Amino acid sequence: HLFKVLQVRFLHITFRLMYFFRLYLNIRVVFFVLFPGTGKTVVGASIGFGFVRQCRDVSPHTKVLACAFSNAGADNLAEQLIRLGLKVVRIGKPSGVSKSLWDYTLEAAIDKDPNAQKALEYASNMTSNLSRAARKNKNSKGNSKTDSRIIQARRDAATLAVAASIEACNVAATKAFREADVIVCTSVGAADARLLAACGIQTKDENDSTKPSSAGEGSDSRTLAPDGLPPISLPFVIVDEACQSVEPGNLIPITASNSCRSLVLLGDPCQLPPTVRGDASGTGTASPLSVSLMARLASALPQPVIVTAQGDKTMKEETYLNAKPTKQAVSFLRYKNRDEQPHISYRKQFSGSLLLSVQYRMHPSISAFPSAIFYDGLLSSPTFLSELRLFPHEINSVLPIENTSISVRFVNVGGRNNERQGQSVSLPRTPVLLNDMSANSSYRNEAEAHAVISFLKSFLRNNKGTTPLSIGIVTPYTSQVALLKSMMAHDS
């Protein structure tokens, strides 16, 4: 029944995905290596859907915790879970959460709770009164002892009011968690004090704000949640973008609630690694934090049981993957790096993970190169993508090629050492773009920028009168972005 529901919600779900779901719902820990375009968010949301069904059979106090490294990843995960009809609570700063998800945020739930709002308003008034009394005492020349006692009394009252408002917000948050199926946050956000309180864990700060702890008190946990009911348990944990987070960041959702029993890590070690300034190589040679928890365990654990999707009849496109230029590129890179380190196959390097290797994002001629170079040809594409991701014929007329089915063009702009740093002086100056370019020391390349502008003009000229298209220009440098904007702004 679960698989039928998923296929109704996600019409493009494949037999291969279904077998992955069936496999995971029966084991405790699994690492999914999800290649680009293979449906990472769909996999995470679908596993969360299965976990919710199991939670309902266990206890009404059992919930699913779904995390991602970034706010954008957490928002995408929340949107897919909502699409499945699940009740979601999104934890995070309002400035970091998508506006479309505001009604699902924890702050929105607290705003709707009258008791929490009343306590917050009372705490705000008490702190304002304390501030006014302190300013008045500073400017007056009355009895200092009497004024000090009044100030201390108001300070104690404000402290109690703030503590009461925190407790009221914890009660409102716990009620929101109980009504939800899945709690979504970033990996660091899993240590939110309101979530820990709902799980029956009293933090040191919370303990200090309510009453002074005696020397013999060392307990950091309690048996009941703020609303007086049994604490919430989070035995099912899903961590998306697991390879982008440093290992301590991944450990937060696993250990914070002290109730994790089943764990899913989703990521790709060949994509964005953890950002560690002390290790520019990103390989862990200078800092072990450069290797994520998922990458380390996937390379150390034994190979899991291989699941064969016997019902998957999807035809794979291998023409571009087996093309001579692709194989030449692989041979050249391996020959060039022969003295640095021996080649280790992707499957052997991350043998402890399950690979989801069919991508639905790119034309097969685009995915062929990363598949051959980074994934040893494991990243495959369905045949129908060759017809759905057709290369615009207008570009073929500007950048002709013998095999027009290939959706990639490499343009040699010529010259050498065209890169420059900082502000460009050869273009007309505009105040906005001038500030963009002078505020950083990143690189720009005017030769490449002129080639891009020339191509855009030719393409738009050939595309004149047809349906308007969306064009994306991607560059890793801020100065290059500002340079391109300036050139387009001053080209009639």
Coordinates of C-alpha atoms in Angstrom, one line a residue:
H1 CA 0.0 0.0 0.0
L2 CA 2.9 2.4 0.9
F3 CA 4.5 1.9 -2.6
K4 CA 1.2 2.5 -4.4
V5 CA 0.7 5.8 -2.4
L6 CA 4.2 6.9 -3.3
Q7 CA 3.6 6.1 -7.0
V8 CA 0.5 8.2 -7.0
R9 CA 2.3 11.2 -5.3
F10 CA 5.4 10.9 -7.5
L11 CA 4.4 9.6 -10.9
H12 CA 8.0 9.4 -12.2
I13 CA 9.1 7.1 -9.4
T14 CA 10.8 4.0 -10.7
F15 CA 11.0 0.4 -9.7
R16 CA 14.6 1.0 -8.7
L17 CA 13.5 3.6 -6.1
M18 CA 10.8 1.3 -4.8
Y19 CA 13.3 -1.5 -4.1
F20 CA 15.5 1.0 -2.2
F21 CA 12.6 2.0 0.0
R22 CA 11.6 -1.6 0.7
L23 CA 15.2 -2.4 1.6
Y24 CA 15.7 0.5 4.0
L25 CA 12.5 0.1 6.0
N26 CA 13.9 -3.2 7.3
I27 CA 17.4 -2.1 8.4
R28 CA 18.8 0.3 10.9
V29 CA 21.5 2.3 9.2
V30 CA 22.1 3.0 5.5
F31 CA 24.0 5.5 3.4
F32 CA 22.5 6.5 0.0
V33 CA 25.0 7.9 -2.4
L34 CA 22.8 9.9 -4.7
F35 CA 24.4 11.0 -8.0
P36 CA 23.4 14.4 -9.6
G37 CA 19.8 14.4 -10.8
T38 CA 18.8 11.0 -9.4
G39 CA 16.0 12.3 -7.2
K40 CA 17.7 12.9 -3.9
T41 CA 14.8 14.9 -2.3
V42 CA 12.2 12.5 -3.6
V43 CA 14.1 9.6 -2.0
G44 CA 14.4 11.4 1.4
A45 CA 10.7 12.4 1.4
S46 CA 9.5 9.0 0.4
I47 CA 11.6 7.3 3.2
G48 CA 10.1 9.9 5.6
F49 CA 6.7 8.9 4.4
G50 CA 7.4 5.2 5.3
F51 CA 8.9 6.2 8.6
V52 CA 5.7 8.2 9.5
R53 CA 3.7 5.0 8.9
Q54 CA 5.9 3.1 11.3
C55 CA 5.7 5.9 13.9
R56 CA 2.0 5.7 14.0
D57 CA 2.2 2.1 14.8
V58 CA 4.7 2.7 17.6
S59 CA 3.4 5.6 19.7
P60 CA 1.7 9.0 19.2
H61 CA 4.7 10.6 20.8
T62 CA 7.1 9.2 18.1
K63 CA 8.1 11.5 15.3
V64 CA 10.5 11.7 12.3
L65 CA 13.4 14.1 12.3
A66 CA 14.4 15.2 8.8
C67 CA 17.5 17.5 8.4
A68 CA 19.6 19.0 5.7
F69 CA 22.9 20.9 5.8
S70 CA 21.5 24.1 4.4
N71 CA 18.3 26.0 4.8
A72 CA 17.6 25.6 1.1
G73 CA 18.0 21.9 1.4
A74 CA 15.7 21.8 4.5
D75 CA 13.1 23.8 2.6
N76 CA 13.1 21.5 -0.4
L77 CA 12.8 18.5 1.9
A78 CA 9.9 20.1 3.7
E79 CA 8.1 21.0 0.5
Q80 CA 8.3 17.4 -0.7
L81 CA 7.0 16.0 2.6
I82 CA 4.1 18.4 2.5
R83 CA 3.4 17.3 -1.1
L84 CA 3.0 13.8 0.3
G85 CA 0.3 15.0 2.6
L86 CA 2.3 14.9 5.8
K87 CA 2.1 17.4 8.6
V88 CA 5.4 19.3 8.9
V89 CA 6.9 21.7 11.4
R90 CA 9.9 23.6 10.1
I91 CA 12.4 24.8 12.7
G92 CA 14.7 27.7 11.8
K93 CA 15.2 31.4 11.8
P94 CA 12.4 33.2 9.9
S95 CA 15.0 35.0 7.7
G96 CA 16.4 31.6 6.6
V97 CA 13.2 29.9 5.8
S98 CA 11.3 30.2 2.5
K99 CA 8.3 32.6 2.7
S100 CA 6.1 29.9 1.2
L101 CA 6.7 27.7 4.3
W102 CA 6.0 30.3 6.9
D103 CA 2.7 28.7 8.0
Y104 CA 4.6 25.5 8.7
T105 CA 7.3 27.1 10.9
L106 CA 7.6 26.7 14.6
E107 CA 7.4 30.5 15.0
A108 CA 4.1 30.6 13.3
A109 CA 2.7 28.0 15.6
I110 CA 4.0 29.9 18.7
D111 CA 2.4 33.1 17.3
K112 CA -0.9 31.4 17.1
D113 CA -0.8 30.2 20.8
P114 CA -2.6 32.8 23.0
N115 CA -0.8 31.7 26.2
A116 CA 2.6 32.0 24.7
Q117 CA 1.8 35.5 23.3
K118 CA 0.4 36.6 26.6
A119 CA 3.6 35.5 28.4
L120 CA 5.8 37.1 25.8
E121 CA 4.0 40.4 26.1
Y122 CA 4.2 40.4 29.9
A123 CA 7.9 39.6 29.8
S124 CA 8.4 42.5 27.4
N125 CA 6.6 44.9 29.7
M126 CA 8.6 43.8 32.7
T127 CA 11.9 44.2 31.0
S128 CA 10.9 47.6 29.7
N129 CA 9.9 48.7 33.2
L130 CA 13.3 47.5 34.5
S131 CA 15.1 49.5 31.9
R132 CA 13.1 52.6 32.7
A133 CA 13.7 52.2 36.4
A134 CA 17.4 51.7 35.8
R135 CA 17.7 54.9 33.8
K136 CA 15.6 56.9 36.3
N137 CA 17.9 55.6 39.2
K138 CA 21.0 56.7 37.3
N139 CA 19.7 60.2 36.8
S140 CA 18.3 60.7 40.3
K141 CA 20.0 61.5 43.6
G142 CA 17.7 59.8 46.0
N143 CA 18.3 57.1 48.6
S144 CA 20.7 54.7 46.9
K145 CA 19.9 51.8 49.1
T146 CA 16.2 52.1 48.6
D147 CA 16.6 52.5 44.8
S148 CA 18.9 49.5 44.7
R149 CA 16.3 47.3 46.4
I150 CA 13.6 48.5 44.0
I151 CA 15.8 47.8 41.0
Q152 CA 16.7 44.4 42.4
A153 CA 13.0 43.6 42.9
R154 CA 12.1 44.6 39.4
R155 CA 15.1 42.6 38.0
D156 CA 13.9 39.5 39.8
A157 CA 10.4 40.0 38.5
A158 CA 11.6 40.5 35.0
T159 CA 13.8 37.4 35.3
L160 CA 10.8 35.3 36.4
A161 CA 8.6 36.8 33.6
V162 CA 11.2 35.9 31.0
A163 CA 11.6 32.4 32.4
A164 CA 7.8 32.0 32.3
S165 CA 7.7 33.2 28.7
I166 CA 10.3 30.6 27.7
E167 CA 8.3 27.9 29.4
A168 CA 5.1 29.0 27.7
C169 CA 6.9 29.0 24.3
N170 CA 8.2 25.5 25.0
V171 CA 4.7 24.4 25.8
A172 CA 3.4 25.8 22.5
A173 CA 6.3 24.3 20.6
T174 CA 5.7 20.9 22.1
K175 CA 2.0 21.0 21.1
A176 CA 3.1 21.9 17.5
F177 CA 5.6 18.9 17.5
R178 CA 2.9 16.5 18.8
E179 CA 0.5 17.5 16.0
A180 CA 3.2 17.1 13.3
D181 CA 4.4 14.0 11.5
V182 CA 7.9 15.2 10.6
I183 CA 10.1 17.8 12.2
V184 CA 12.3 19.5 9.6
C185 CA 15.4 21.6 10.3
T186 CA 19.1 22.1 9.5
S187 CA 21.6 19.7 11.0
V188 CA 22.7 22.4 13.5
G189 CA 19.0 23.3 14.1
A190 CA 18.4 19.9 15.5
A191 CA 19.9 21.2 18.8
D192 CA 17.1 23.8 19.1
A193 CA 16.3 24.2 22.8
R194 CA 12.6 24.0 22.2
L195 CA 13.0 20.6 20.4
L196 CA 15.2 19.3 23.2
A197 CA 12.7 20.4 25.8
A198 CA 9.9 18.6 24.0
C199 CA 12.2 15.5 24.0
G200 CA 12.5 15.8 27.8
I201 CA 16.0 17.2 27.8
Q202 CA 16.6 20.2 30.0
T203 CA 19.6 22.2 28.9
K204 CA 22.0 23.9 31.3
D205 CA 20.9 27.4 30.2
E206 CA 17.3 26.5 30.8
N207 CA 18.1 25.1 34.2
D208 CA 20.0 28.2 35.2
S209 CA 17.2 30.6 34.0
T210 CA 14.6 29.0 36.2
K211 CA 16.4 28.2 39.4
P212 CA 19.9 28.0 40.8
S213 CA 21.3 24.5 40.7
S214 CA 22.8 23.0 43.9
A215 CA 26.1 21.3 44.0
G216 CA 24.6 17.9 44.1
E217 CA 22.4 18.4 41.0
G218 CA 24.0 17.0 37.9
S219 CA 21.0 15.8 35.9
D220 CA 20.3 17.4 32.5
S221 CA 17.2 15.5 31.7
R222 CA 13.6 15.2 32.9
T223 CA 10.9 12.7 32.5
L224 CA 8.1 14.9 31.2
A225 CA 7.8 17.3 28.3
P226 CA 6.8 21.0 29.0
D227 CA 3.1 20.2 28.4
G228 CA 3.1 17.6 31.2
L229 CA 2.9 14.6 28.8
P230 CA 5.5 12.0 28.0
P231 CA 8.4 13.4 26.0
I232 CA 8.6 13.2 22.2
S233 CA 10.9 10.5 20.8
L234 CA 12.8 10.8 17.5
P235 CA 13.8 7.3 16.6
F236 CA 13.9 7.9 12.8
V237 CA 16.4 10.4 11.5
I238 CA 17.0 11.5 7.9
V239 CA 20.0 13.7 7.1
D240 CA 20.1 15.2 3.6
E241 CA 23.3 16.8 2.1
A242 CA 25.2 14.7 4.5
C243 CA 28.5 15.0 2.6
Q244 CA 28.4 18.8 2.7
S245 CA 28.5 19.0 6.5
V246 CA 31.4 18.5 8.8
E247 CA 31.2 15.4 11.0
P248 CA 30.2 17.2 14.2
G249 CA 27.3 18.8 12.3
N250 CA 26.0 15.4 11.3
L251 CA 26.3 14.1 14.8
I252 CA 23.9 16.8 16.2
P253 CA 20.7 15.3 14.8
I254 CA 21.9 11.8 15.6
T255 CA 22.7 12.4 19.2
A256 CA 20.8 15.5 20.4
S257 CA 17.5 13.8 21.3
N258 CA 19.2 10.6 22.6
S259 CA 16.6 8.5 20.8
C260 CA 17.8 7.8 17.3
R261 CA 17.4 4.1 16.3
S262 CA 17.2 4.3 12.5
L263 CA 19.4 6.6 10.4
V264 CA 19.5 7.6 6.8
L265 CA 22.3 9.7 5.3
L266 CA 21.8 11.1 1.8
G267 CA 24.6 12.7 -0.1
D268 CA 27.4 12.4 -2.7
P269 CA 31.1 12.4 -1.7
C270 CA 32.0 13.7 -5.2
Q271 CA 29.9 16.8 -4.9
L272 CA 30.4 19.7 -2.5
P273 CA 32.6 18.6 0.5
P274 CA 32.6 20.2 4.0
T275 CA 34.0 23.7 4.0
V276 CA 37.1 23.8 6.2
R277 CA 39.3 26.8 5.8
G278 CA 42.3 25.0 7.3
D279 CA 42.3 22.4 4.5
A280 CA 42.3 23.9 1.1
S281 CA 42.7 20.5 -0.6
G282 CA 39.4 19.2 0.7
T283 CA 40.8 15.7 1.0
G284 CA 41.4 15.6 4.8
T285 CA 45.2 15.8 4.5
A286 CA 45.3 19.0 6.6
S287 CA 42.1 18.5 8.7
P288 CA 40.1 15.4 9.3
L289 CA 37.0 17.6 9.4
S290 CA 37.2 17.9 5.6
V291 CA 36.0 14.3 5.4
S292 CA 32.3 14.0 6.2
L293 CA 30.8 11.4 8.4
M294 CA 29.0 9.7 5.5
A295 CA 32.1 9.6 3.3
R296 CA 34.2 8.2 6.1
L297 CA 31.7 5.4 7.1
A298 CA 30.8 4.6 3.5
S299 CA 34.5 3.9 2.7
A300 CA 35.0 1.9 5.9
L301 CA 31.9 -0.2 6.3
P302 CA 31.4 -3.5 4.4
Q303 CA 29.4 -3.6 1.2
P304 CA 25.6 -3.9 1.9
V305 CA 23.3 -6.4 0.3
I306 CA 22.8 -5.5 -3.3
V307 CA 19.1 -5.1 -4.3
T308 CA 18.2 -5.9 -7.9
A309 CA 15.2 -4.0 -9.3
Q310 CA 14.0 -6.8 -11.5
G311 CA 10.9 -4.9 -12.6
D312 CA 12.9 -1.9 -13.8
K313 CA 12.7 -1.9 -17.6
T314 CA 14.1 1.6 -18.1
M315 CA 16.3 1.7 -21.2
K316 CA 19.7 3.3 -20.6
E317 CA 21.4 5.7 -23.0
E318 CA 25.1 4.7 -23.3
T319 CA 26.0 6.1 -26.7
Y320 CA 27.8 9.2 -25.3
L321 CA 29.3 7.4 -22.3
N322 CA 31.0 4.9 -24.7
A323 CA 32.0 7.6 -27.2
K324 CA 35.6 7.9 -28.2
P325 CA 36.1 11.5 -26.8
T326 CA 34.8 10.4 -23.4
K327 CA 37.1 7.5 -23.2
Q328 CA 40.0 9.6 -24.3
A329 CA 39.3 12.1 -21.5
V330 CA 39.3 9.3 -18.9
S331 CA 42.6 7.9 -20.2
F332 CA 44.2 11.3 -20.3
L333 CA 43.3 12.2 -16.8
R334 CA 44.4 8.8 -15.4
Y335 CA 47.7 9.1 -17.3
K336 CA 48.2 12.6 -16.0
N337 CA 47.5 11.6 -12.4
R338 CA 49.4 8.3 -12.5
D339 CA 52.2 9.5 -10.2
E340 CA 50.0 11.1 -7.6
Q341 CA 47.8 8.2 -6.5
P342 CA 46.6 5.0 -8.0
H343 CA 43.0 5.0 -9.4
I344 CA 40.4 3.4 -7.0
S345 CA 37.0 2.7 -8.5
Y346 CA 34.1 4.6 -7.1
R347 CA 32.3 1.4 -6.1
K348 CA 35.3 0.2 -4.1
Q349 CA 36.1 3.6 -2.6
F350 CA 32.5 4.0 -1.1
S351 CA 31.6 0.3 -0.9
G352 CA 29.5 0.8 2.3
S353 CA 26.8 2.8 0.6
L354 CA 23.9 2.2 -1.7
L355 CA 24.1 3.9 -5.1
L356 CA 21.1 5.5 -6.8
S357 CA 22.6 6.0 -10.2
V358 CA 19.9 6.8 -12.7
Q359 CA 19.7 10.6 -13.3
Y360 CA 16.7 12.5 -14.8
R361 CA 18.1 16.0 -14.9
M362 CA 20.6 16.3 -17.8
H363 CA 20.8 15.3 -21.4
P364 CA 22.9 12.1 -21.7
S365 CA 25.6 13.9 -23.6
I366 CA 26.0 16.3 -20.6
S367 CA 26.0 13.6 -17.9
A368 CA 28.4 11.4 -19.9
F369 CA 31.6 13.3 -18.9
P370 CA 31.0 13.5 -15.1
S371 CA 29.8 9.9 -15.2
A372 CA 33.0 8.7 -16.8
I373 CA 35.4 11.0 -14.9
F374 CA 34.0 11.0 -11.3
Y375 CA 31.7 7.9 -11.1
D376 CA 33.5 5.3 -13.3
G377 CA 30.5 5.2 -15.7
L378 CA 28.0 4.3 -13.0
L379 CA 25.8 7.4 -13.6
S380 CA 23.4 6.4 -16.3
S381 CA 20.5 8.2 -18.1
P382 CA 17.2 6.9 -19.5
T383 CA 16.9 6.9 -23.2
F384 CA 13.8 9.2 -23.2
L385 CA 16.0 12.1 -21.9
S386 CA 17.6 12.3 -25.3
E387 CA 14.2 13.4 -26.7
L388 CA 13.1 15.6 -23.8
R389 CA 16.3 17.6 -23.4
L390 CA 16.9 18.6 -27.0
F391 CA 19.6 21.1 -27.9
P392 CA 18.1 24.4 -29.3
H393 CA 18.6 24.5 -33.0
E394 CA 19.3 28.2 -32.7
I395 CA 22.5 27.4 -30.9
N396 CA 23.4 24.9 -33.5
S397 CA 23.4 27.6 -36.1
V398 CA 25.7 29.8 -33.9
L399 CA 28.0 27.0 -32.7
P400 CA 27.8 24.4 -35.4
I401 CA 29.0 20.8 -34.8
E402 CA 29.0 17.6 -36.9
N403 CA 26.9 15.6 -34.4
T404 CA 24.0 18.0 -33.6
S405 CA 22.6 15.7 -30.9
I406 CA 25.4 16.5 -28.5
S407 CA 24.2 19.1 -26.0
V408 CA 27.7 20.4 -25.0
R409 CA 29.9 23.0 -26.7
F410 CA 33.4 24.0 -25.7
V411 CA 34.5 27.4 -27.0
N412 CA 38.1 28.4 -27.2
V413 CA 38.4 32.1 -26.7
G414 CA 42.1 32.2 -27.4
G415 CA 44.8 34.2 -25.7
R416 CA 46.7 33.4 -22.6
N417 CA 46.6 34.9 -19.0
N418 CA 43.4 36.8 -19.6
E419 CA 42.4 36.7 -15.9
R420 CA 42.5 39.9 -13.9
Q421 CA 41.6 40.8 -10.3
G422 CA 39.4 43.6 -9.0
Q423 CA 37.8 46.4 -10.9
S424 CA 37.7 46.7 -14.7
V425 CA 38.6 50.1 -16.2
S426 CA 37.9 49.4 -19.9
L427 CA 34.1 49.7 -19.6
P428 CA 31.8 52.6 -19.1
R429 CA 31.3 53.2 -15.4
T430 CA 27.9 52.8 -13.6
P431 CA 27.6 53.4 -9.9
V432 CA 25.9 50.1 -8.9
L433 CA 28.1 47.8 -10.9
L434 CA 31.2 49.8 -10.0
N435 CA 30.6 49.1 -6.3
D436 CA 30.0 45.4 -7.1
M437 CA 33.3 45.0 -8.9
S438 CA 35.5 47.1 -6.5
A439 CA 34.1 45.5 -3.3
N440 CA 35.9 42.2 -4.0
S441 CA 39.2 40.9 -5.3
S442 CA 37.8 38.0 -7.3
Y443 CA 38.8 37.2 -10.9
R444 CA 37.4 38.4 -14.2
N445 CA 38.1 37.4 -17.8
E446 CA 37.2 40.0 -20.4
A447 CA 38.0 37.7 -23.3
E448 CA 35.5 35.2 -22.1
A449 CA 32.9 37.9 -21.3
H450 CA 33.2 39.3 -24.8
A451 CA 32.7 35.8 -26.2
V452 CA 29.5 35.3 -24.0
I453 CA 28.1 38.7 -25.1
S454 CA 28.8 37.9 -28.8
F455 CA 27.1 34.5 -28.5
L456 CA 24.1 36.1 -26.7
K457 CA 23.6 38.7 -29.5
S458 CA 23.9 36.0 -32.2
F459 CA 21.5 33.7 -30.4
L460 CA 18.9 36.3 -29.7
R461 CA 19.1 37.5 -33.3
N462 CA 18.4 34.0 -34.6
N463 CA 15.7 33.5 -32.0
K464 CA 13.9 36.8 -32.8
G465 CA 10.1 36.4 -33.1
T466 CA 9.9 33.0 -31.4
T467 CA 8.8 32.1 -27.9
P468 CA 10.9 33.9 -25.3
L469 CA 13.5 31.7 -23.6
S470 CA 15.2 31.8 -20.2
I471 CA 18.9 32.0 -20.5
G472 CA 21.3 31.2 -17.6
I473 CA 24.9 32.4 -17.4
V474 CA 27.0 30.7 -14.6
T475 CA 30.3 31.9 -13.4
P476 CA 32.1 31.2 -10.1
Y477 CA 33.5 34.7 -9.7
T478 CA 31.7 37.8 -8.5
S479 CA 33.8 40.2 -10.6
Q480 CA 32.9 38.2 -13.7
V481 CA 29.2 38.5 -12.9
A482 CA 29.5 42.3 -12.5
L483 CA 31.6 42.5 -15.7
L484 CA 28.9 40.6 -17.7
K485 CA 26.1 42.8 -16.2
S486 CA 28.0 46.0 -17.1
M487 CA 28.7 44.8 -20.7
M488 CA 25.0 43.9 -21.2
A489 CA 23.9 47.2 -19.7
H490 CA 26.0 49.2 -22.1
D491 CA 25.3 47.2 -25.2
S492 CA 22.5 48.8 -27.3

